[in-house]
Amino acid sequence: MTTIEKTSEFEFIEGLTAELSSKELIFPTSLNATMKIRRALSHPDMPSDTIVRIISAEPVLSAQILRMSNSAMYNHTGKKIVDLRAATLLLGFAVIRNIAISVGMKQLAEHKANEQLSKQLDGLWTRSLRVAALSCVISRHLPNSSPDKAMLAGLLHDVGKFYILNRARHYQGLFVSNAALWEVIDQWHAEIGVAILENWDIDEDIRAAVMDHRASQLPHTTRPGLIDVVATADFLDGHFVTDSLDDINWQALPVPLKNLQLDVEKCQILIAETKVELGLILRALA
């Protein structure tokens, strides 16, 4: 790395550090509104009338909740739901809070400045959806595990990359190349992602999965948890996309895959289930 690149990285990281330390993270206005709504929905004793009023204040979130309530994932009756009250009763608090997250992530992905950034954000969004679907499917095969939480953790595992890319457009003159920017992203996205999730009041175990899913020294265990699920989904995703499971060294697997006791046959099953799950997610979030 040249002296210019080091100076650019320092200036950019200095700015990000100031934002993180002040707890004033800078997001698109639409995302800020969505996340405020999510916080408001964190109170379990809130009357349903109040919930409907809060949700209706954000048209994108309202539309997404109605769409989700009529998706095959949640509506098994085939009876069309046309109002927010019925949609809220069907989905429940936890699902609606997760929908707010997914809407917020999509708003981050759609906050575009130029063609190159647009492609990078689109790629991140698509990959996040794939890892979310795979995390959900893996979790279903584990006892005492929450597929919904695993899906959310998978969706959020690269949230720090979204944030850095969005902020980097304000520092375009600092980076001599796209490779220099991605060197910063790869180094800092986990810490920044955890800071974002703290700001959003996301559960600690999800924050731990975001922080440690790329850790090189994860412990061996007979009771794999959320970190193992997300780490495995992140590792397998590229092989699923390229249909290259045969390229994996099955004699020297990463610890999370060993913890989950995965082999080629089990992974083939995961591929089939994930394709179905991803189709449901894409139709629900379209």
PDB file of C-alpha atoms in Angstrom:
ATOM      1  CA  MET A   1       0.000   0.000   0.000  1.00  0.00           C
ATOM      2  CA  THR A   2       1.370   3.428  -0.960  1.00  0.00           C
ATOM      3  CA  THR A   3       1.682   6.431   1.349  1.00  0.00           C
ATOM      4  CA  ILE A   4      -1.274   8.055  -0.437  1.00  0.00           C
ATOM      5  CA  GLU A   5      -3.415   4.964   0.127  1.00  0.00           C
ATOM      6  CA  LYS A   6      -2.473   4.841   3.818  1.00  0.00           C
ATOM      7  CA  THR A   7      -3.363   8.535   4.224  1.00  0.00           C
ATOM      8  CA  SER A   8      -6.689   7.983   2.466  1.00  0.00           C
ATOM      9  CA  GLU A   9      -7.513   5.005   4.646  1.00  0.00           C
ATOM     10  CA  PHE A  10      -6.617   6.928   7.799  1.00  0.00           C
ATOM     11  CA  GLU A  11      -8.827   9.903   6.879  1.00  0.00           C
ATOM     12  CA  PHE A  12     -11.771   7.672   6.048  1.00  0.00           C
ATOM     13  CA  ILE A  13     -11.445   5.483   9.156  1.00  0.00           C
ATOM     14  CA  GLU A  14     -11.009   8.578  11.302  1.00  0.00           C
ATOM     15  CA  GLY A  15     -14.345   9.858  10.014  1.00  0.00           C
ATOM     16  CA  LEU A  16     -16.076   6.525  10.583  1.00  0.00           C
ATOM     17  CA  THR A  17     -14.603   6.261  14.088  1.00  0.00           C
ATOM     18  CA  ALA A  18     -15.999   9.683  14.964  1.00  0.00           C
ATOM     19  CA  GLU A  19     -19.465   8.617  13.772  1.00  0.00           C
ATOM     20  CA  LEU A  20     -19.340   5.363  15.717  1.00  0.00           C
ATOM     21  CA  SER A  21     -18.082   6.948  18.930  1.00  0.00           C
ATOM     22  CA  SER A  22     -20.781   9.620  18.804  1.00  0.00           C
ATOM     23  CA  LYS A  23     -23.483   6.955  18.260  1.00  0.00           C
ATOM     24  CA  GLU A  24     -24.789   9.206  15.484  1.00  0.00           C
ATOM     25  CA  LEU A  25     -24.609   6.787  12.580  1.00  0.00           C
ATOM     26  CA  ILE A  26     -25.452   8.398   9.263  1.00  0.00           C
ATOM     27  CA  PHE A  27     -28.080   6.563   7.262  1.00  0.00           C
ATOM     28  CA  PRO A  28     -30.526   7.513   4.508  1.00  0.00           C
ATOM     29  CA  THR A  29     -33.571   9.304   5.949  1.00  0.00           C
ATOM     30  CA  SER A  30     -35.881   6.448   4.955  1.00  0.00           C
ATOM     31  CA  LEU A  31     -33.762   3.932   6.871  1.00  0.00           C
ATOM     32  CA  ASN A  32     -33.671   6.118   9.982  1.00  0.00           C
ATOM     33  CA  ALA A  33     -37.470   6.297   9.931  1.00  0.00           C
ATOM     34  CA  THR A  34     -37.789   2.543   9.520  1.00  0.00           C
ATOM     35  CA  MET A  35     -35.439   1.780  12.397  1.00  0.00           C
ATOM     36  CA  LYS A  36     -37.245   4.230  14.700  1.00  0.00           C
ATOM     37  CA  ILE A  37     -40.433   2.316  13.950  1.00  0.00           C
ATOM     38  CA  ARG A  38     -38.669  -0.962  14.783  1.00  0.00           C
ATOM     39  CA  ARG A  39     -37.627   0.430  18.173  1.00  0.00           C
ATOM     40  CA  ALA A  40     -41.171   1.571  18.866  1.00  0.00           C
ATOM     41  CA  LEU A  41     -42.392  -1.947  18.169  1.00  0.00           C
ATOM     42  CA  SER A  42     -40.057  -3.446  20.772  1.00  0.00           C
ATOM     43  CA  HIS A  43     -42.588  -2.956  23.578  1.00  0.00           C
ATOM     44  CA  PRO A  44     -44.619  -6.198  23.965  1.00  0.00           C
ATOM     45  CA  ASP A  45     -47.539  -4.528  25.749  1.00  0.00           C
ATOM     46  CA  MET A  46     -48.202  -1.977  23.010  1.00  0.00           C
ATOM     47  CA  PRO A  47     -51.875  -1.943  21.882  1.00  0.00           C
ATOM     48  CA  SER A  48     -52.539  -3.219  18.370  1.00  0.00           C
ATOM     49  CA  ASP A  49     -54.148   0.104  17.365  1.00  0.00           C
ATOM     50  CA  THR A  50     -50.922   1.903  18.246  1.00  0.00           C
ATOM     51  CA  ILE A  51     -48.869  -0.621  16.282  1.00  0.00           C
ATOM     52  CA  VAL A  52     -50.994  -0.104  13.171  1.00  0.00           C
ATOM     53  CA  ARG A  53     -50.649   3.688  13.449  1.00  0.00           C
ATOM     54  CA  ILE A  54     -46.873   3.414  13.818  1.00  0.00           C
ATOM     55  CA  ILE A  55     -46.513   1.092  10.840  1.00  0.00           C
ATOM     56  CA  SER A  56     -48.811   3.150   8.631  1.00  0.00           C
ATOM     57  CA  ALA A  57     -46.492   6.152   9.094  1.00  0.00           C
ATOM     58  CA  GLU A  58     -43.935   4.424   6.835  1.00  0.00           C
ATOM     59  CA  PRO A  59     -45.495   3.534   3.461  1.00  0.00           C
ATOM     60  CA  VAL A  60     -42.661   1.262   2.310  1.00  0.00           C
ATOM     61  CA  LEU A  61     -42.836  -0.762   5.530  1.00  0.00           C
ATOM     62  CA  SER A  62     -46.650  -0.879   5.359  1.00  0.00           C
ATOM     63  CA  ALA A  63     -46.559  -2.216   1.813  1.00  0.00           C
ATOM     64  CA  GLN A  64     -43.938  -4.807   2.749  1.00  0.00           C
ATOM     65  CA  ILE A  65     -45.964  -6.067   5.731  1.00  0.00           C
ATOM     66  CA  LEU A  66     -49.077  -6.438   3.590  1.00  0.00           C
ATOM     67  CA  ARG A  67     -47.077  -8.205   0.890  1.00  0.00           C
ATOM     68  CA  MET A  68     -45.478 -10.536   3.424  1.00  0.00           C
ATOM     69  CA  SER A  69     -48.822 -11.352   5.051  1.00  0.00           C
ATOM     70  CA  ASN A  70     -50.069 -12.529   1.656  1.00  0.00           C
ATOM     71  CA  SER A  71     -46.968 -14.543   0.806  1.00  0.00           C
ATOM     72  CA  ALA A  72     -46.850 -18.334   0.761  1.00  0.00           C
ATOM     73  CA  MET A  73     -44.333 -18.121   3.595  1.00  0.00           C
ATOM     74  CA  TYR A  74     -46.935 -16.850   6.100  1.00  0.00           C
ATOM     75  CA  ASN A  75     -50.410 -17.013   4.577  1.00  0.00           C
ATOM     76  CA  HIS A  76     -51.422 -20.653   4.324  1.00  0.00           C
ATOM     77  CA  THR A  77     -55.151 -20.018   3.873  1.00  0.00           C
ATOM     78  CA  GLY A  78     -55.060 -18.320   0.475  1.00  0.00           C
ATOM     79  CA  LYS A  79     -57.427 -15.640   1.796  1.00  0.00           C
ATOM     80  CA  LYS A  80     -56.134 -12.226   0.730  1.00  0.00           C
ATOM     81  CA  ILE A  81     -55.291  -9.804   3.545  1.00  0.00           C
ATOM     82  CA  VAL A  82     -55.966  -6.184   2.629  1.00  0.00           C
ATOM     83  CA  ASP A  83     -55.521  -4.178   5.850  1.00  0.00           C
ATOM     84  CA  LEU A  84     -52.628  -3.594   8.225  1.00  0.00           C
ATOM     85  CA  ARG A  85     -54.522  -4.691  11.329  1.00  0.00           C
ATOM     86  CA  ALA A  86     -55.167  -8.180   9.958  1.00  0.00           C
ATOM     87  CA  ALA A  87     -51.615  -8.372   8.612  1.00  0.00           C
ATOM     88  CA  THR A  88     -50.198  -7.423  12.013  1.00  0.00           C
ATOM     89  CA  LEU A  89     -52.265 -10.030  13.829  1.00  0.00           C
ATOM     90  CA  LEU A  90     -51.186 -12.720  11.375  1.00  0.00           C
ATOM     91  CA  LEU A  91     -47.462 -11.939  11.417  1.00  0.00           C
ATOM     92  CA  GLY A  92     -46.929 -10.953  15.052  1.00  0.00           C
ATOM     93  CA  PHE A  93     -44.470  -8.534  16.671  1.00  0.00           C
ATOM     94  CA  ALA A  94     -41.282 -10.514  16.100  1.00  0.00           C
ATOM     95  CA  VAL A  95     -41.846 -10.997  12.377  1.00  0.00           C
ATOM     96  CA  ILE A  96     -42.816  -7.354  11.879  1.00  0.00           C
ATOM     97  CA  ARG A  97     -39.627  -6.186  13.604  1.00  0.00           C
ATOM     98  CA  ASN A  98     -37.626  -8.445  11.311  1.00  0.00           C
ATOM     99  CA  ILE A  99     -39.488  -7.098   8.283  1.00  0.00           C
ATOM    100  CA  ALA A 100     -38.486  -3.600   9.393  1.00  0.00           C
ATOM    101  CA  ILE A 101     -34.859  -4.767   9.350  1.00  0.00           C
ATOM    102  CA  SER A 102     -35.183  -6.288   5.877  1.00  0.00           C
ATOM    103  CA  VAL A 103     -36.847  -3.120   4.568  1.00  0.00           C
ATOM    104  CA  GLY A 104     -34.065  -1.056   6.123  1.00  0.00           C
ATOM    105  CA  MET A 105     -31.378  -3.227   4.539  1.00  0.00           C
ATOM    106  CA  LYS A 106     -33.056  -2.948   1.162  1.00  0.00           C
ATOM    107  CA  GLN A 107     -33.195   0.847   1.569  1.00  0.00           C
ATOM    108  CA  LEU A 108     -29.449   0.812   2.229  1.00  0.00           C
ATOM    109  CA  ALA A 109     -28.898  -1.279  -0.882  1.00  0.00           C
ATOM    110  CA  GLU A 110     -31.012   1.054  -3.011  1.00  0.00           C
ATOM    111  CA  HIS A 111     -29.271   4.220  -1.785  1.00  0.00           C
ATOM    112  CA  LYS A 112     -27.077   4.546  -4.844  1.00  0.00           C
ATOM    113  CA  ALA A 113     -24.657   7.226  -5.997  1.00  0.00           C
ATOM    114  CA  ASN A 114     -23.079   5.917  -9.200  1.00  0.00           C
ATOM    115  CA  GLU A 115     -23.098   2.868 -11.453  1.00  0.00           C
ATOM    116  CA  GLN A 116     -20.181   1.136  -9.764  1.00  0.00           C
ATOM    117  CA  LEU A 117     -21.597   1.640  -6.268  1.00  0.00           C
ATOM    118  CA  SER A 118     -24.993   0.511  -7.543  1.00  0.00           C
ATOM    119  CA  LYS A 119     -23.580  -2.801  -8.754  1.00  0.00           C
ATOM    120  CA  GLN A 120     -21.657  -3.361  -5.534  1.00  0.00           C
ATOM    121  CA  LEU A 121     -24.682  -2.677  -3.336  1.00  0.00           C
ATOM    122  CA  ASP A 122     -26.915  -4.852  -5.524  1.00  0.00           C
ATOM    123  CA  GLY A 123     -24.374  -7.660  -5.232  1.00  0.00           C
ATOM    124  CA  LEU A 124     -24.205  -7.298  -1.446  1.00  0.00           C
ATOM    125  CA  TRP A 125     -28.006  -7.304  -1.176  1.00  0.00           C
ATOM    126  CA  THR A 126     -28.371 -10.428  -3.319  1.00  0.00           C
ATOM    127  CA  ARG A 127     -25.664 -12.258  -1.389  1.00  0.00           C
ATOM    128  CA  SER A 128     -27.197 -11.215   1.946  1.00  0.00           C
ATOM    129  CA  LEU A 129     -30.514 -12.729   0.861  1.00  0.00           C
ATOM    130  CA  ARG A 130     -28.797 -15.978  -0.133  1.00  0.00           C
ATOM    131  CA  VAL A 131     -26.897 -16.224   3.165  1.00  0.00           C
ATOM    132  CA  ALA A 132     -30.126 -15.423   5.038  1.00  0.00           C
ATOM    133  CA  ALA A 133     -31.984 -18.236   3.248  1.00  0.00           C
ATOM    134  CA  LEU A 134     -29.156 -20.709   3.831  1.00  0.00           C
ATOM    135  CA  SER A 135     -28.847 -19.731   7.504  1.00  0.00           C
ATOM    136  CA  CYS A 136     -32.575 -20.307   7.943  1.00  0.00           C
ATOM    137  CA  VAL A 137     -32.386 -23.743   6.319  1.00  0.00           C
ATOM    138  CA  ILE A 138     -29.344 -24.825   8.355  1.00  0.00           C
ATOM    139  CA  SER A 139     -31.053 -23.688  11.551  1.00  0.00           C
ATOM    140  CA  ARG A 140     -34.094 -25.843  10.818  1.00  0.00           C
ATOM    141  CA  HIS A 141     -31.893 -28.917  11.104  1.00  0.00           C
ATOM    142  CA  LEU A 142     -30.692 -27.961  14.599  1.00  0.00           C
ATOM    143  CA  PRO A 143     -32.521 -28.628  17.879  1.00  0.00           C
ATOM    144  CA  ASN A 144     -33.500 -25.629  19.989  1.00  0.00           C
ATOM    145  CA  SER A 145     -32.663 -23.215  17.182  1.00  0.00           C
ATOM    146  CA  SER A 146     -34.672 -20.323  15.736  1.00  0.00           C
ATOM    147  CA  PRO A 147     -34.789 -20.268  11.919  1.00  0.00           C
ATOM    148  CA  ASP A 148     -36.240 -16.734  11.970  1.00  0.00           C
ATOM    149  CA  LYS A 149     -33.337 -15.449  14.073  1.00  0.00           C
ATOM    150  CA  ALA A 150     -30.853 -17.295  11.870  1.00  0.00           C
ATOM    151  CA  MET A 151     -32.399 -15.732   8.779  1.00  0.00           C
ATOM    152  CA  LEU A 152     -32.082 -12.268  10.317  1.00  0.00           C
ATOM    153  CA  ALA A 153     -28.471 -12.904  11.330  1.00  0.00           C
ATOM    154  CA  GLY A 154     -27.666 -14.038   7.793  1.00  0.00           C
ATOM    155  CA  LEU A 155     -29.339 -10.987   6.320  1.00  0.00           C
ATOM    156  CA  LEU A 156     -27.315  -8.703   8.603  1.00  0.00           C
ATOM    157  CA  HIS A 157     -23.956 -10.472   8.456  1.00  0.00           C
ATOM    158  CA  ASP A 158     -22.485  -7.917   6.003  1.00  0.00           C
ATOM    159  CA  VAL A 159     -24.353  -4.820   7.201  1.00  0.00           C
ATOM    160  CA  GLY A 160     -21.030  -3.098   7.929  1.00  0.00           C
ATOM    161  CA  LYS A 161     -20.114  -3.372   4.247  1.00  0.00           C
ATOM    162  CA  PHE A 162     -23.343  -1.598   3.276  1.00  0.00           C
ATOM    163  CA  TYR A 163     -22.567   1.217   5.684  1.00  0.00           C
ATOM    164  CA  ILE A 164     -18.954   1.675   4.569  1.00  0.00           C
ATOM    165  CA  LEU A 165     -19.916   1.682   0.884  1.00  0.00           C
ATOM    166  CA  ASN A 166     -22.621   4.268   1.501  1.00  0.00           C
ATOM    167  CA  ARG A 167     -20.261   6.504   3.472  1.00  0.00           C
ATOM    168  CA  ALA A 168     -17.388   6.045   1.021  1.00  0.00           C
ATOM    169  CA  ARG A 169     -19.246   7.972  -1.677  1.00  0.00           C
ATOM    170  CA  HIS A 170     -18.628  11.104   0.403  1.00  0.00           C
ATOM    171  CA  TYR A 171     -14.887  10.376   0.364  1.00  0.00           C
ATOM    172  CA  GLN A 172     -14.515   9.425  -3.283  1.00  0.00           C
ATOM    173  CA  GLY A 173     -11.363  11.488  -3.743  1.00  0.00           C
ATOM    174  CA  LEU A 174      -9.561   9.648  -0.951  1.00  0.00           C
ATOM    175  CA  PHE A 175      -9.297   6.227  -2.562  1.00  0.00           C
ATOM    176  CA  VAL A 176      -6.885   5.724  -5.449  1.00  0.00           C
ATOM    177  CA  SER A 177      -8.641   2.490  -6.476  1.00  0.00           C
ATOM    178  CA  ASN A 178     -11.639   0.302  -5.773  1.00  0.00           C
ATOM    179  CA  ALA A 179      -9.227  -2.316  -4.425  1.00  0.00           C
ATOM    180  CA  ALA A 180      -8.011   0.179  -1.802  1.00  0.00           C
ATOM    181  CA  LEU A 181     -11.592   0.791  -0.691  1.00  0.00           C
ATOM    182  CA  TRP A 182     -12.323  -2.937  -0.404  1.00  0.00           C
ATOM    183  CA  GLU A 183      -9.197  -3.450   1.640  1.00  0.00           C
ATOM    184  CA  VAL A 184     -10.702  -1.042   4.176  1.00  0.00           C
ATOM    185  CA  ILE A 185     -14.107  -2.727   3.939  1.00  0.00           C
ATOM    186  CA  ASP A 186     -12.707  -6.205   4.554  1.00  0.00           C
ATOM    187  CA  GLN A 187     -10.715  -4.977   7.557  1.00  0.00           C
ATOM    188  CA  TRP A 188     -13.395  -2.915   9.276  1.00  0.00           C
ATOM    189  CA  HIS A 189     -16.859  -4.157   8.292  1.00  0.00           C
ATOM    190  CA  ALA A 190     -17.355  -6.585  11.208  1.00  0.00           C
ATOM    191  CA  GLU A 191     -16.637  -3.997  13.929  1.00  0.00           C
ATOM    192  CA  ILE A 192     -18.742  -1.393  12.165  1.00  0.00           C
ATOM    193  CA  GLY A 193     -21.531  -3.914  11.638  1.00  0.00           C
ATOM    194  CA  VAL A 194     -21.660  -4.666  15.372  1.00  0.00           C
ATOM    195  CA  ALA A 195     -21.784  -0.929  16.171  1.00  0.00           C
ATOM    196  CA  ILE A 196     -24.722  -0.555  13.779  1.00  0.00           C
ATOM    197  CA  LEU A 197     -26.582  -3.479  15.343  1.00  0.00           C
ATOM    198  CA  GLU A 198     -26.026  -2.046  18.819  1.00  0.00           C
ATOM    199  CA  ASN A 199     -27.522   1.201  17.529  1.00  0.00           C
ATOM    200  CA  TRP A 200     -30.509  -0.787  16.254  1.00  0.00           C
ATOM    201  CA  ASP A 201     -30.912  -2.754  19.518  1.00  0.00           C
ATOM    202  CA  ILE A 202     -30.351  -6.102  17.809  1.00  0.00           C
ATOM    203  CA  ASP A 203     -29.935  -9.155  20.070  1.00  0.00           C
ATOM    204  CA  GLU A 204     -26.453  -9.838  21.387  1.00  0.00           C
ATOM    205  CA  ASP A 205     -26.197 -13.318  19.844  1.00  0.00           C
ATOM    206  CA  ILE A 206     -26.864 -11.864  16.382  1.00  0.00           C
ATOM    207  CA  ARG A 207     -24.203  -9.212  16.996  1.00  0.00           C
ATOM    208  CA  ALA A 208     -21.773 -11.967  17.995  1.00  0.00           C
ATOM    209  CA  ALA A 209     -22.534 -13.870  14.778  1.00  0.00           C
ATOM    210  CA  VAL A 210     -21.885 -10.738  12.706  1.00  0.00           C
ATOM    211  CA  MET A 211     -18.621 -10.096  14.540  1.00  0.00           C
ATOM    212  CA  ASP A 212     -17.224 -13.618  14.548  1.00  0.00           C
ATOM    213  CA  HIS A 213     -18.592 -15.427  11.478  1.00  0.00           C
ATOM    214  CA  ARG A 214     -15.204 -15.005   9.754  1.00  0.00           C
ATOM    215  CA  ALA A 215     -13.120 -15.687  12.882  1.00  0.00           C
ATOM    216  CA  SER A 216     -10.330 -18.189  12.291  1.00  0.00           C
ATOM    217  CA  GLN A 217     -10.321 -19.714  15.788  1.00  0.00           C
ATOM    218  CA  LEU A 218     -13.923 -20.694  16.503  1.00  0.00           C
ATOM    219  CA  PRO A 219     -14.244 -23.430  19.163  1.00  0.00           C
ATOM    220  CA  HIS A 220     -15.129 -27.050  18.451  1.00  0.00           C
ATOM    221  CA  THR A 221     -18.465 -27.923  20.048  1.00  0.00           C
ATOM    222  CA  THR A 222     -21.154 -30.587  19.983  1.00  0.00           C
ATOM    223  CA  ARG A 223     -23.798 -27.875  20.417  1.00  0.00           C
ATOM    224  CA  PRO A 224     -23.376 -25.542  17.435  1.00  0.00           C
ATOM    225  CA  GLY A 225     -24.934 -22.122  17.748  1.00  0.00           C
ATOM    226  CA  LEU A 226     -25.815 -19.065  15.677  1.00  0.00           C
ATOM    227  CA  ILE A 227     -22.188 -18.191  14.897  1.00  0.00           C
ATOM    228  CA  ASP A 228     -21.644 -21.669  13.438  1.00  0.00           C
ATOM    229  CA  VAL A 229     -24.801 -21.335  11.343  1.00  0.00           C
ATOM    230  CA  VAL A 230     -23.910 -17.936   9.848  1.00  0.00           C
ATOM    231  CA  ALA A 231     -20.242 -18.837   9.389  1.00  0.00           C
ATOM    232  CA  THR A 232     -21.247 -21.992   7.520  1.00  0.00           C
ATOM    233  CA  ALA A 233     -23.778 -20.168   5.354  1.00  0.00           C
ATOM    234  CA  ASP A 234     -21.189 -17.515   4.522  1.00  0.00           C
ATOM    235  CA  PHE A 235     -18.604 -20.180   3.611  1.00  0.00           C
ATOM    236  CA  LEU A 236     -20.926 -22.364   1.541  1.00  0.00           C
ATOM    237  CA  ASP A 237     -22.687 -19.569  -0.343  1.00  0.00           C
ATOM    238  CA  GLY A 238     -20.032 -19.154  -3.024  1.00  0.00           C
ATOM    239  CA  HIS A 239     -19.881 -22.906  -3.597  1.00  0.00           C
ATOM    240  CA  PHE A 240     -23.660 -23.078  -3.914  1.00  0.00           C
ATOM    241  CA  VAL A 241     -23.702 -20.264  -6.495  1.00  0.00           C
ATOM    242  CA  THR A 242     -20.958 -21.838  -8.605  1.00  0.00           C
ATOM    243  CA  ASP A 243     -22.094 -25.414  -7.944  1.00  0.00           C
ATOM    244  CA  SER A 244     -18.571 -26.238  -6.795  1.00  0.00           C
ATOM    245  CA  LEU A 245     -19.047 -28.375  -3.693  1.00  0.00           C
ATOM    246  CA  ASP A 246     -16.529 -30.801  -5.172  1.00  0.00           C
ATOM    247  CA  ASP A 247     -13.839 -28.124  -4.787  1.00  0.00           C
ATOM    248  CA  ILE A 248     -14.194 -28.162  -0.987  1.00  0.00           C
ATOM    249  CA  ASN A 249     -11.545 -30.075   0.913  1.00  0.00           C
ATOM    250  CA  TRP A 250     -13.862 -32.246   2.979  1.00  0.00           C
ATOM    251  CA  GLN A 251     -10.930 -33.585   4.981  1.00  0.00           C
ATOM    252  CA  ALA A 252     -10.011 -30.120   6.260  1.00  0.00           C
ATOM    253  CA  LEU A 253     -13.303 -28.318   6.808  1.00  0.00           C
ATOM    254  CA  PRO A 254     -13.628 -25.048   8.734  1.00  0.00           C
ATOM    255  CA  VAL A 255     -14.639 -25.593  12.366  1.00  0.00           C
ATOM    256  CA  PRO A 256     -18.279 -24.418  11.943  1.00  0.00           C
ATOM    257  CA  LEU A 257     -18.937 -27.061   9.267  1.00  0.00           C
ATOM    258  CA  LYS A 258     -17.358 -29.700  11.493  1.00  0.00           C
ATOM    259  CA  ASN A 259     -19.528 -28.551  14.394  1.00  0.00           C
ATOM    260  CA  LEU A 260     -22.605 -28.962  12.193  1.00  0.00           C
ATOM    261  CA  GLN A 261     -21.332 -32.375  11.014  1.00  0.00           C
ATOM    262  CA  LEU A 262     -21.822 -31.508   7.356  1.00  0.00           C
ATOM    263  CA  ASP A 263     -20.730 -33.617   4.431  1.00  0.00           C
ATOM    264  CA  VAL A 264     -21.350 -33.553   0.673  1.00  0.00           C
ATOM    265  CA  GLU A 265     -24.662 -35.387   0.900  1.00  0.00           C
ATOM    266  CA  LYS A 266     -26.029 -33.118   3.641  1.00  0.00           C
ATOM    267  CA  CYS A 267     -24.897 -30.044   1.717  1.00  0.00           C
ATOM    268  CA  GLN A 268     -26.700 -31.234  -1.396  1.00  0.00           C
ATOM    269  CA  ILE A 269     -29.874 -31.407   0.678  1.00  0.00           C
ATOM    270  CA  LEU A 270     -29.206 -27.898   1.992  1.00  0.00           C
ATOM    271  CA  ILE A 271     -28.810 -26.627  -1.585  1.00  0.00           C
ATOM    272  CA  ALA A 272     -32.222 -27.951  -2.604  1.00  0.00           C
ATOM    273  CA  GLU A 273     -33.948 -26.578   0.488  1.00  0.00           C
ATOM    274  CA  THR A 274     -32.197 -23.214   0.182  1.00  0.00           C
ATOM    275  CA  LYS A 275     -33.341 -22.738  -3.418  1.00  0.00           C
ATOM    276  CA  VAL A 276     -36.932 -23.164  -2.267  1.00  0.00           C
ATOM    277  CA  GLU A 277     -36.456 -20.867   0.732  1.00  0.00           C
ATOM    278  CA  LEU A 278     -34.736 -18.200  -1.351  1.00  0.00           C
ATOM    279  CA  GLY A 279     -37.579 -18.273  -3.852  1.00  0.00           C
ATOM    280  CA  LEU A 280     -40.065 -17.626  -1.047  1.00  0.00           C
ATOM    281  CA  ILE A 281     -37.961 -14.778   0.342  1.00  0.00           C
ATOM    282  CA  LEU A 282     -37.485 -13.145  -3.057  1.00  0.00           C
ATOM    283  CA  ARG A 283     -41.197 -13.289  -3.812  1.00  0.00           C
ATOM    284  CA  ALA A 284     -42.027 -11.849  -0.389  1.00  0.00           C
ATOM    285  CA  LEU A 285     -39.489  -9.019  -0.635  1.00  0.00           C
ATOM    286  CA  ALA A 286     -39.977  -8.187  -4.319  1.00  0.00           C
TER     287      ALA A 286
END
